[in-house]
Short mmCIF file of N, CA and C in Angstrom, two decimals:
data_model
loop_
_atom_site.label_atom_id
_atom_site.label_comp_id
_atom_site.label_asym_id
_atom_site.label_seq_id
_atom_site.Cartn_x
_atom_site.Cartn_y
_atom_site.Cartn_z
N UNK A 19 121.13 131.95 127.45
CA UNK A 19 120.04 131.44 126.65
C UNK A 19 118.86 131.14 127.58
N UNK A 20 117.64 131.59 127.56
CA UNK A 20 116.51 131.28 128.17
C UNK A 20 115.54 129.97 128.06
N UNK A 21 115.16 129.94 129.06
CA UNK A 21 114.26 128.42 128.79
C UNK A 21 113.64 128.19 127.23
N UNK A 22 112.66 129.71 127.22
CA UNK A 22 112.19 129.64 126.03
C UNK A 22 112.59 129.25 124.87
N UNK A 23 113.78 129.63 124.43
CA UNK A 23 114.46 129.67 123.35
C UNK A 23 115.00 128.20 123.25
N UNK A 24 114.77 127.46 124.88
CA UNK A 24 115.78 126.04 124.07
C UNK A 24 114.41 125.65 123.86
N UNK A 25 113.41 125.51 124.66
CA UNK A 25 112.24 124.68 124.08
C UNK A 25 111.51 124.92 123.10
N UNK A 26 111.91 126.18 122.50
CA UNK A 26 110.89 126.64 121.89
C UNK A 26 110.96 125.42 120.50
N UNK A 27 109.90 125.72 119.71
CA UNK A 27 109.53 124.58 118.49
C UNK A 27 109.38 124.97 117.84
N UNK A 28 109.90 125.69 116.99
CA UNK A 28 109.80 126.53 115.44
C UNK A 28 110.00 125.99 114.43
N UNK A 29 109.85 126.50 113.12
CA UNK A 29 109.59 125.91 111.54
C UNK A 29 111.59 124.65 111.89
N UNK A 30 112.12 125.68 112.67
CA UNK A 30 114.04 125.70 112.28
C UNK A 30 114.07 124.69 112.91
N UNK A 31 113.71 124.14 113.95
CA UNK A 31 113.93 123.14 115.15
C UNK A 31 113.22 121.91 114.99
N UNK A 32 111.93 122.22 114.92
CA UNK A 32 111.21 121.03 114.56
C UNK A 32 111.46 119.52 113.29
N UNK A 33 112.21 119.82 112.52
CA UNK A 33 112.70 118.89 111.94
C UNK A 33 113.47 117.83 112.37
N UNK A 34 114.50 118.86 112.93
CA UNK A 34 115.32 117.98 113.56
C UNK A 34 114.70 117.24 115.18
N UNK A 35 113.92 118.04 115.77
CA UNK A 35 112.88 116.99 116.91
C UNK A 35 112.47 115.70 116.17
N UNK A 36 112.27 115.97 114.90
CA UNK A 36 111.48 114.82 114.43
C UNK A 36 112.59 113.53 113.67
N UNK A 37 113.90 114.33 113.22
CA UNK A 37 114.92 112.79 112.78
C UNK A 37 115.61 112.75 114.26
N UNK A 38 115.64 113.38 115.48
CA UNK A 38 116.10 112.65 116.97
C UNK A 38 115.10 111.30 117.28
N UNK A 39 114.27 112.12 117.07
CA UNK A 39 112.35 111.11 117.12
C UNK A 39 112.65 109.41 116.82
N UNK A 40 112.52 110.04 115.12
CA UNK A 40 112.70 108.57 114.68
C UNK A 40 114.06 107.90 114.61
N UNK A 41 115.25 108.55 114.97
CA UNK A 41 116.25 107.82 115.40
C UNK A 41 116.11 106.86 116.51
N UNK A 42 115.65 107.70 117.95
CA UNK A 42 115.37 107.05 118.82
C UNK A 42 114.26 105.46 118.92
N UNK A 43 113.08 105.74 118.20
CA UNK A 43 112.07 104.59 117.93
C UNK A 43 112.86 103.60 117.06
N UNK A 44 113.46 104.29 116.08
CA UNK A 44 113.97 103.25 114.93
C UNK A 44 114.98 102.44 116.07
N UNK A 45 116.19 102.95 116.56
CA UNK A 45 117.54 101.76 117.02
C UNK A 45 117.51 101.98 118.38
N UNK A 46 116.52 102.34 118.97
CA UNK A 46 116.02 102.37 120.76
C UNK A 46 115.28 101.78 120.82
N UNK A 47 114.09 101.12 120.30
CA UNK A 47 112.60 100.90 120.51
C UNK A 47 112.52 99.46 119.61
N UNK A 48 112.66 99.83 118.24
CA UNK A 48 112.11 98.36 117.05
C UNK A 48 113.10 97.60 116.38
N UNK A 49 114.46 98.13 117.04
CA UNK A 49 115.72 97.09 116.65
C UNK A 49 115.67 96.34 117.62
N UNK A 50 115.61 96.79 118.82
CA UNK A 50 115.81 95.93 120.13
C UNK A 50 114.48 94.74 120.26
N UNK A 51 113.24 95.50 119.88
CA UNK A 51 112.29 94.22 119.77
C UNK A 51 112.45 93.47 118.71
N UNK A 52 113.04 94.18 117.30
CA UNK A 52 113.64 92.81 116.58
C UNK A 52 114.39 91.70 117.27
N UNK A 53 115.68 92.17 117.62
CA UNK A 53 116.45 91.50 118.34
C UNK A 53 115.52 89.97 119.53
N UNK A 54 114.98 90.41 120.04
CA UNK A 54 114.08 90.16 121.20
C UNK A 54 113.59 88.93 120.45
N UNK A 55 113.15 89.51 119.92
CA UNK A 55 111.75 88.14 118.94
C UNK A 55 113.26 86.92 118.34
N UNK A 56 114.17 87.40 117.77
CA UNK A 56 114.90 86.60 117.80
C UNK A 56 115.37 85.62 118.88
N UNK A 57 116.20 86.28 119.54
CA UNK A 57 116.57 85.64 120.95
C UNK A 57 115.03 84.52 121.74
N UNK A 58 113.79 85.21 122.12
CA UNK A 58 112.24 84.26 122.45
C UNK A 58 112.29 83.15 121.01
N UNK A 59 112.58 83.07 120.44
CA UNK A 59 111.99 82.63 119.32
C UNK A 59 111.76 81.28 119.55
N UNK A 60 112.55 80.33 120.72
CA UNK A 60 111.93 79.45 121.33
C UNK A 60 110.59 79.35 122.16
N UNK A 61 111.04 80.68 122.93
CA UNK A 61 109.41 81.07 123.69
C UNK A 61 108.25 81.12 123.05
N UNK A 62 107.71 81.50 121.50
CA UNK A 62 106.73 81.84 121.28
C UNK A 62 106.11 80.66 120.82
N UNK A 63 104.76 80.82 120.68
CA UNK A 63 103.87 79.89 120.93
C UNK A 63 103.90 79.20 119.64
N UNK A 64 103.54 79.96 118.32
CA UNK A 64 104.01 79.28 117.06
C UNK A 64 105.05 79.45 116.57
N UNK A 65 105.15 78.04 115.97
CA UNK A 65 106.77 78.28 115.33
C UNK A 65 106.59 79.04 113.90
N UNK A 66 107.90 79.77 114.13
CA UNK A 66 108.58 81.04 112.74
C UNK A 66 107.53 82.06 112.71
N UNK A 67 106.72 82.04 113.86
CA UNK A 67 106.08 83.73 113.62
C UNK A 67 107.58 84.52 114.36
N UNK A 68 108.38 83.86 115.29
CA UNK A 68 109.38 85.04 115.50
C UNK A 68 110.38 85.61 114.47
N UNK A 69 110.08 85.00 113.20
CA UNK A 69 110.99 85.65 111.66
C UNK A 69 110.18 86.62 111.40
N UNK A 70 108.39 86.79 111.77
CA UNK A 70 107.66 87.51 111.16
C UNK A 70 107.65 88.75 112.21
N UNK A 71 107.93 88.55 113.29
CA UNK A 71 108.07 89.72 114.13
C UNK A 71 109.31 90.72 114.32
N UNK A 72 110.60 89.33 114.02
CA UNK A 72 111.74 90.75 113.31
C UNK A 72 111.16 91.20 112.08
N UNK A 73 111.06 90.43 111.19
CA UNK A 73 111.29 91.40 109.65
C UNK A 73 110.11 92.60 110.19
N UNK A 74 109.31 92.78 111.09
CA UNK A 74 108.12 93.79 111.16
C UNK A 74 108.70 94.75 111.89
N UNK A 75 109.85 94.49 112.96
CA UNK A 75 110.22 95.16 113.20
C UNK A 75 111.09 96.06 112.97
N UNK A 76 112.03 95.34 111.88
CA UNK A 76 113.39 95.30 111.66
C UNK A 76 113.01 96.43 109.98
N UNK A 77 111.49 96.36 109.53
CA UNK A 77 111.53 96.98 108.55
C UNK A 77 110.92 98.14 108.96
N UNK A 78 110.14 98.27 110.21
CA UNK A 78 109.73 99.79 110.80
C UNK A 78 111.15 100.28 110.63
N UNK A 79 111.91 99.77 111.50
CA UNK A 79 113.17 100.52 112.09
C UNK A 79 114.22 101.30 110.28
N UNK A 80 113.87 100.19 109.28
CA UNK A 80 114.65 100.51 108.11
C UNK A 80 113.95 101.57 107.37
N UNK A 81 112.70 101.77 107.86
CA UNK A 81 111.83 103.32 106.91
C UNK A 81 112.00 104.39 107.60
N UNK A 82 111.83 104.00 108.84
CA UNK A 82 112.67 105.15 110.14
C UNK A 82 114.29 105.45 109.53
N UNK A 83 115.28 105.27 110.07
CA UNK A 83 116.28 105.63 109.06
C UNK A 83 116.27 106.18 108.19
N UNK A 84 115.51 105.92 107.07
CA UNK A 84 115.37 106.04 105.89
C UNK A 84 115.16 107.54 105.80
N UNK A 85 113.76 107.27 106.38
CA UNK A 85 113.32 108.65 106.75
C UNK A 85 114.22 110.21 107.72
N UNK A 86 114.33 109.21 108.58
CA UNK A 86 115.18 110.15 109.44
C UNK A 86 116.63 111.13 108.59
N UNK A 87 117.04 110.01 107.82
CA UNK A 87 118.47 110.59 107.01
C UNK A 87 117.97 111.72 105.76
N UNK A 88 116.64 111.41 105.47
CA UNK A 88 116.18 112.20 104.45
C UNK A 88 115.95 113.39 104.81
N UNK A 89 115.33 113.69 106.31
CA UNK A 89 115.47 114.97 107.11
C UNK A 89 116.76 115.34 107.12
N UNK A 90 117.51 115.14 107.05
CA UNK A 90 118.82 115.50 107.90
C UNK A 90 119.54 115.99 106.22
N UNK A 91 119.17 115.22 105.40
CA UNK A 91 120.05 115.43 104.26
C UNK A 91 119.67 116.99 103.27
N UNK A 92 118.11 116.76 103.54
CA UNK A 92 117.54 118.07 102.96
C UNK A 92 117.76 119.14 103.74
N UNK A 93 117.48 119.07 105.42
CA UNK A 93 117.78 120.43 105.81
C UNK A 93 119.29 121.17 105.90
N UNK A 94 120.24 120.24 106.02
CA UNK A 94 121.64 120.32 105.81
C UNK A 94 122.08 121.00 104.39
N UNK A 95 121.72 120.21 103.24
CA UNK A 95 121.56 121.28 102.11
C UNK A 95 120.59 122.40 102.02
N UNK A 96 119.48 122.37 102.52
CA UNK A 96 118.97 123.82 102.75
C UNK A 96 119.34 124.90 103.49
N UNK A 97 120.63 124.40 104.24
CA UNK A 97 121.11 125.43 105.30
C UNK A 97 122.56 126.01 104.51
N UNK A 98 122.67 125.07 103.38
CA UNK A 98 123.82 125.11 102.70
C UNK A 98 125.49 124.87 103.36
N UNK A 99 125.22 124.17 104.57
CA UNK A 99 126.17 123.39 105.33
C UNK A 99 126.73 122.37 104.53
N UNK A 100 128.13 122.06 104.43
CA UNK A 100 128.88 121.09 104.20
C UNK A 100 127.89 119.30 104.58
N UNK A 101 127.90 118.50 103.81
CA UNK A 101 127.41 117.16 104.28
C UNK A 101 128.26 116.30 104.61
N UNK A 102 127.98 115.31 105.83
CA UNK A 102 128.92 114.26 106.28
C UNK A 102 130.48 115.07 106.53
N UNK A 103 130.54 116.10 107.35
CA UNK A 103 131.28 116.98 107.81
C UNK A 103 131.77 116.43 108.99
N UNK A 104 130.70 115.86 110.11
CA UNK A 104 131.53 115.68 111.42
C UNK A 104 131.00 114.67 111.99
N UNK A 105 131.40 114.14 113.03
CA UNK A 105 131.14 112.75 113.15
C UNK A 105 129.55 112.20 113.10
N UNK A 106 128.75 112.61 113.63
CA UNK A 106 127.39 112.51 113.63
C UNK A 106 126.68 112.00 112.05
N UNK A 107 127.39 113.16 111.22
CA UNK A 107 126.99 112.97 110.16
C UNK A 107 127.44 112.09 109.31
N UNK A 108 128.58 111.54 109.45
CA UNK A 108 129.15 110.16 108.92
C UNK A 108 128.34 108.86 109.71
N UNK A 109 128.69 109.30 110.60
CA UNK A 109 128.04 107.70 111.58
C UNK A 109 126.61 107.42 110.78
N UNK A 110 125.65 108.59 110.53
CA UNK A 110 124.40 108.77 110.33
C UNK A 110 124.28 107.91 108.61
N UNK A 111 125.13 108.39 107.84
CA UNK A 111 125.60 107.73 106.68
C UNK A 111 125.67 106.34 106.75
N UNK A 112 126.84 105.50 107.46
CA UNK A 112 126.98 104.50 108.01
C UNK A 112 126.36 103.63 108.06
N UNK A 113 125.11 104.28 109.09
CA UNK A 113 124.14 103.24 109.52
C UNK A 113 123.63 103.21 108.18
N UNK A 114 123.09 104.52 107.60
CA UNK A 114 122.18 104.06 106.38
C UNK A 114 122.40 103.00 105.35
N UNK A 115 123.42 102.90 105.15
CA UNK A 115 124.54 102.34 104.08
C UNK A 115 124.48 100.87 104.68
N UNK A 116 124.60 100.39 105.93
CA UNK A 116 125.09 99.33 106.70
C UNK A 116 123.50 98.43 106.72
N UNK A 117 122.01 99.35 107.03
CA UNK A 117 120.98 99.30 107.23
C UNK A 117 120.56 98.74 105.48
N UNK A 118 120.98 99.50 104.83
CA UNK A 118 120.44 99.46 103.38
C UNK A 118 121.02 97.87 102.82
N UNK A 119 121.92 97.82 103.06
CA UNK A 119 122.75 96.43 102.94
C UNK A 119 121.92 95.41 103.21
N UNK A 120 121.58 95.07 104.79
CA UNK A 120 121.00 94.35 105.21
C UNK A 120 120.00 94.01 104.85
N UNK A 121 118.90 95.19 104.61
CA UNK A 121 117.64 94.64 104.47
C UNK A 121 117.90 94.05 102.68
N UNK A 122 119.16 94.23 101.68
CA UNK A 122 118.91 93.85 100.50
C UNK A 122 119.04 92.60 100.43
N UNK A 123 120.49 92.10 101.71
CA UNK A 123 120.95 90.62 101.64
C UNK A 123 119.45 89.61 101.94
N UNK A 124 118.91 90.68 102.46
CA UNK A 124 117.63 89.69 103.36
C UNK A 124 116.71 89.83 101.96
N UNK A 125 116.26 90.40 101.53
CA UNK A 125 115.43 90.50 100.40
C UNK A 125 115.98 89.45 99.39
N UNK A 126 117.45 89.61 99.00
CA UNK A 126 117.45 88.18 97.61
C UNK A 126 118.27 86.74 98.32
N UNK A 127 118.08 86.90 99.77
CA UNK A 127 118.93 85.90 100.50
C UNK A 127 117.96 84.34 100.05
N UNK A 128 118.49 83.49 99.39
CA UNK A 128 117.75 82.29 99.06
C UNK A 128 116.85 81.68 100.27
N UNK A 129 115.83 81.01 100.01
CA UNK A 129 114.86 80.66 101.11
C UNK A 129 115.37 79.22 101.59
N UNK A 130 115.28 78.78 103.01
CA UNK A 130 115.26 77.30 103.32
C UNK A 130 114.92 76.35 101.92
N UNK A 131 115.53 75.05 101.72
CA UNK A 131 114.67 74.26 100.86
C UNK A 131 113.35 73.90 101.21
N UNK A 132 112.65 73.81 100.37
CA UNK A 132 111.75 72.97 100.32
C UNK A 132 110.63 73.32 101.94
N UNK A 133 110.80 75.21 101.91
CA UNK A 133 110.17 75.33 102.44
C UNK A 133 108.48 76.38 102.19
N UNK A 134 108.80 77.04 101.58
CA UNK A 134 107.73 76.88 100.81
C UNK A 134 107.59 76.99 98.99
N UNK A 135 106.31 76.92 98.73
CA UNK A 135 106.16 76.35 97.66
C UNK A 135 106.90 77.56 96.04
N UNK A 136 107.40 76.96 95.19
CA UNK A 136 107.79 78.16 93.95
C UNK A 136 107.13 79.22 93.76
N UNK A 137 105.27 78.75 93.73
CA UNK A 137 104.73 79.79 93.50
C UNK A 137 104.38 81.14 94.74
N UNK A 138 104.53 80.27 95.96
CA UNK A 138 104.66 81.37 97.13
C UNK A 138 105.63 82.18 96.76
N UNK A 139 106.98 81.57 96.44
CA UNK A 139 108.14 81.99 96.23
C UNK A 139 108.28 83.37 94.90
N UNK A 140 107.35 83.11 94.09
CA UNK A 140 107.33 84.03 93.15
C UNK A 140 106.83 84.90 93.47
N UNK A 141 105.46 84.86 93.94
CA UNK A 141 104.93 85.90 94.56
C UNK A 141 105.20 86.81 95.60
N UNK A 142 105.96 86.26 96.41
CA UNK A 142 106.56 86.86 97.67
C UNK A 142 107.55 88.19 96.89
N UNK A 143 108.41 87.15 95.76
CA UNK A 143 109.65 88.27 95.65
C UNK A 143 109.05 89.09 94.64
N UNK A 144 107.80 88.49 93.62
CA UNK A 144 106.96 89.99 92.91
C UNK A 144 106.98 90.92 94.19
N UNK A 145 106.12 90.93 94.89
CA UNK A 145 105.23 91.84 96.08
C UNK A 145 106.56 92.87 96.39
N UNK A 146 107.56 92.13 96.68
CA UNK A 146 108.84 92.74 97.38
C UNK A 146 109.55 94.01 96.27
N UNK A 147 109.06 93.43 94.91
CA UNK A 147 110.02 94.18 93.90
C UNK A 147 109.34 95.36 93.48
N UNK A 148 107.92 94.96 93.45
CA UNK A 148 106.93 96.35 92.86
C UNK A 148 107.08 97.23 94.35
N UNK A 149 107.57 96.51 95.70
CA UNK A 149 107.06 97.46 96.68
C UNK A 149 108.58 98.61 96.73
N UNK A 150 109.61 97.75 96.29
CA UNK A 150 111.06 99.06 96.18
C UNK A 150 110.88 100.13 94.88
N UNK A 151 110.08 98.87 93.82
CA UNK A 151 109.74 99.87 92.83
C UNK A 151 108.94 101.14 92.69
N UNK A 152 107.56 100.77 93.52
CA UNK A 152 107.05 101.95 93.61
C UNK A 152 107.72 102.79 94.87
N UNK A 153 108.84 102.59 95.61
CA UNK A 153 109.39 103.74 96.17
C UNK A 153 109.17 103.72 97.48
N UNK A 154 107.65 103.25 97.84
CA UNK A 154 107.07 103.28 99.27
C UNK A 154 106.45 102.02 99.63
N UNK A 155 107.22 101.93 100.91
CA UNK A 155 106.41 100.11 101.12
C UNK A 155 105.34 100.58 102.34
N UNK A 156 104.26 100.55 101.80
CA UNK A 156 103.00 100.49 102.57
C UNK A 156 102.81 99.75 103.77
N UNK A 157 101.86 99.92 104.50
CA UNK A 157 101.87 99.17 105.62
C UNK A 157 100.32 97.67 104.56
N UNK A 158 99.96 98.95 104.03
CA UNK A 158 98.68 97.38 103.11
C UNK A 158 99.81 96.72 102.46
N UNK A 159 100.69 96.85 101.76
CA UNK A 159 101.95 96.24 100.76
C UNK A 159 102.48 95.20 101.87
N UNK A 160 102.94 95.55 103.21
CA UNK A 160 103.38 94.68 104.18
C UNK A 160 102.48 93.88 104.85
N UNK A 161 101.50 93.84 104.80
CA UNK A 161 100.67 93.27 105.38
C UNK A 161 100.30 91.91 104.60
N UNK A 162 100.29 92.30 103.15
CA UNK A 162 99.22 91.36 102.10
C UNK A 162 100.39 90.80 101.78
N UNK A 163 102.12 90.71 102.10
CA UNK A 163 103.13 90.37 102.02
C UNK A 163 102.68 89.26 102.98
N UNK A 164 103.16 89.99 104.44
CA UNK A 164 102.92 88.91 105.29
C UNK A 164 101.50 87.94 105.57
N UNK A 165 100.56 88.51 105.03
CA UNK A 165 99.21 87.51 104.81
C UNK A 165 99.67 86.66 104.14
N UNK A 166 100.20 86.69 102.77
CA UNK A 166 100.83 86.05 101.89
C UNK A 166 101.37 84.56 102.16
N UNK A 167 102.72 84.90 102.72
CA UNK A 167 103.57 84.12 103.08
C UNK A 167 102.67 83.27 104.50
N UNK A 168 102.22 83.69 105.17
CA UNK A 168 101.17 83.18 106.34
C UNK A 168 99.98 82.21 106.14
N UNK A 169 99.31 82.43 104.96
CA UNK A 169 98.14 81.58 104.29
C UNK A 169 99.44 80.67 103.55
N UNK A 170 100.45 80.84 102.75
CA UNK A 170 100.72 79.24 102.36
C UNK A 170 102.13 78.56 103.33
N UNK A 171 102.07 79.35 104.01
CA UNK A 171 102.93 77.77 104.92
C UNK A 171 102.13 77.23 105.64
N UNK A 172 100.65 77.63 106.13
CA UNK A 172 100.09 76.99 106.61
C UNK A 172 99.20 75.82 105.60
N UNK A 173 99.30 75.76 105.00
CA UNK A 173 99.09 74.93 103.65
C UNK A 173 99.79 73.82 103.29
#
């Protein structure tokens, strides 16, 4: 096999460059700085922005996945290959399944008492429900989330 042919980047290859891609960023790169912000969370300067720097990270890393498995699932049936055949492709399942979990427990996981107010509270979990509903959570949807929650605890 020639150099060319392994590097080369064609319609066939390039997909899969791109779910290695976001595998790597997603549980190499923005799990580990989730993690991180946890562990500092004494270090940082204000308190509970380090909850706001996992969930930012921790939800890049869950659209990555997301994404990444959606590559993998379409070109696999477009190749008309067997799915979740060999180990890669189970593990790949796994995580999704294990990933998908998590971020739901965290989504209806009850809040501290009496930490912020009902109507933050309503609004927060509207924002959260129209954003699974419409399918795609925006980076404006995450943002005006975390503006959200940011303007009333400081309140």
């Amino acid at each position: 096999m020639s150099q060319d042919r392994i590097s080369a980047d064609t319609s066939e290859t390039r997909p899969w460059k791109y779910h290695g891609w976001m595998g790597f960023f997603a549980w190499g790169v923005f799990v580990p700085l989730a993690i991180q912000a946890s562990l500092f969370r004494n270090s940082l300067p204000t308190k509970g922005i380090w909850f706001r720097i996992h969930t930012f990270f921790n939800g890049i890393a869950y659209l990555l996945t997301l994404a990444l498995v959606s590559i993998a699932i379409y070109y696999v049936q477009k190749g008309g290959t067997p799915h979740f055949n060999g180990p890669h492709k189970r593990m790949g399942l796994a995580i999704a399944i294990l990933a998908s979990v998590q971020v739901l427990g965290g989504l209806i996981r009850p809040p501290k008492p009496n930490t912020l107010s009902s109507q933050t509270k309503k609004s927060c979990r509207r924002i959260a429900f129209e954003c699974i509903r419409d399918g795609a959570i925006g980076k404006e949807r995450i943002g005006h989330l975390l503006g959200g929650m940011r303007r009333n605890q400081g309140a």
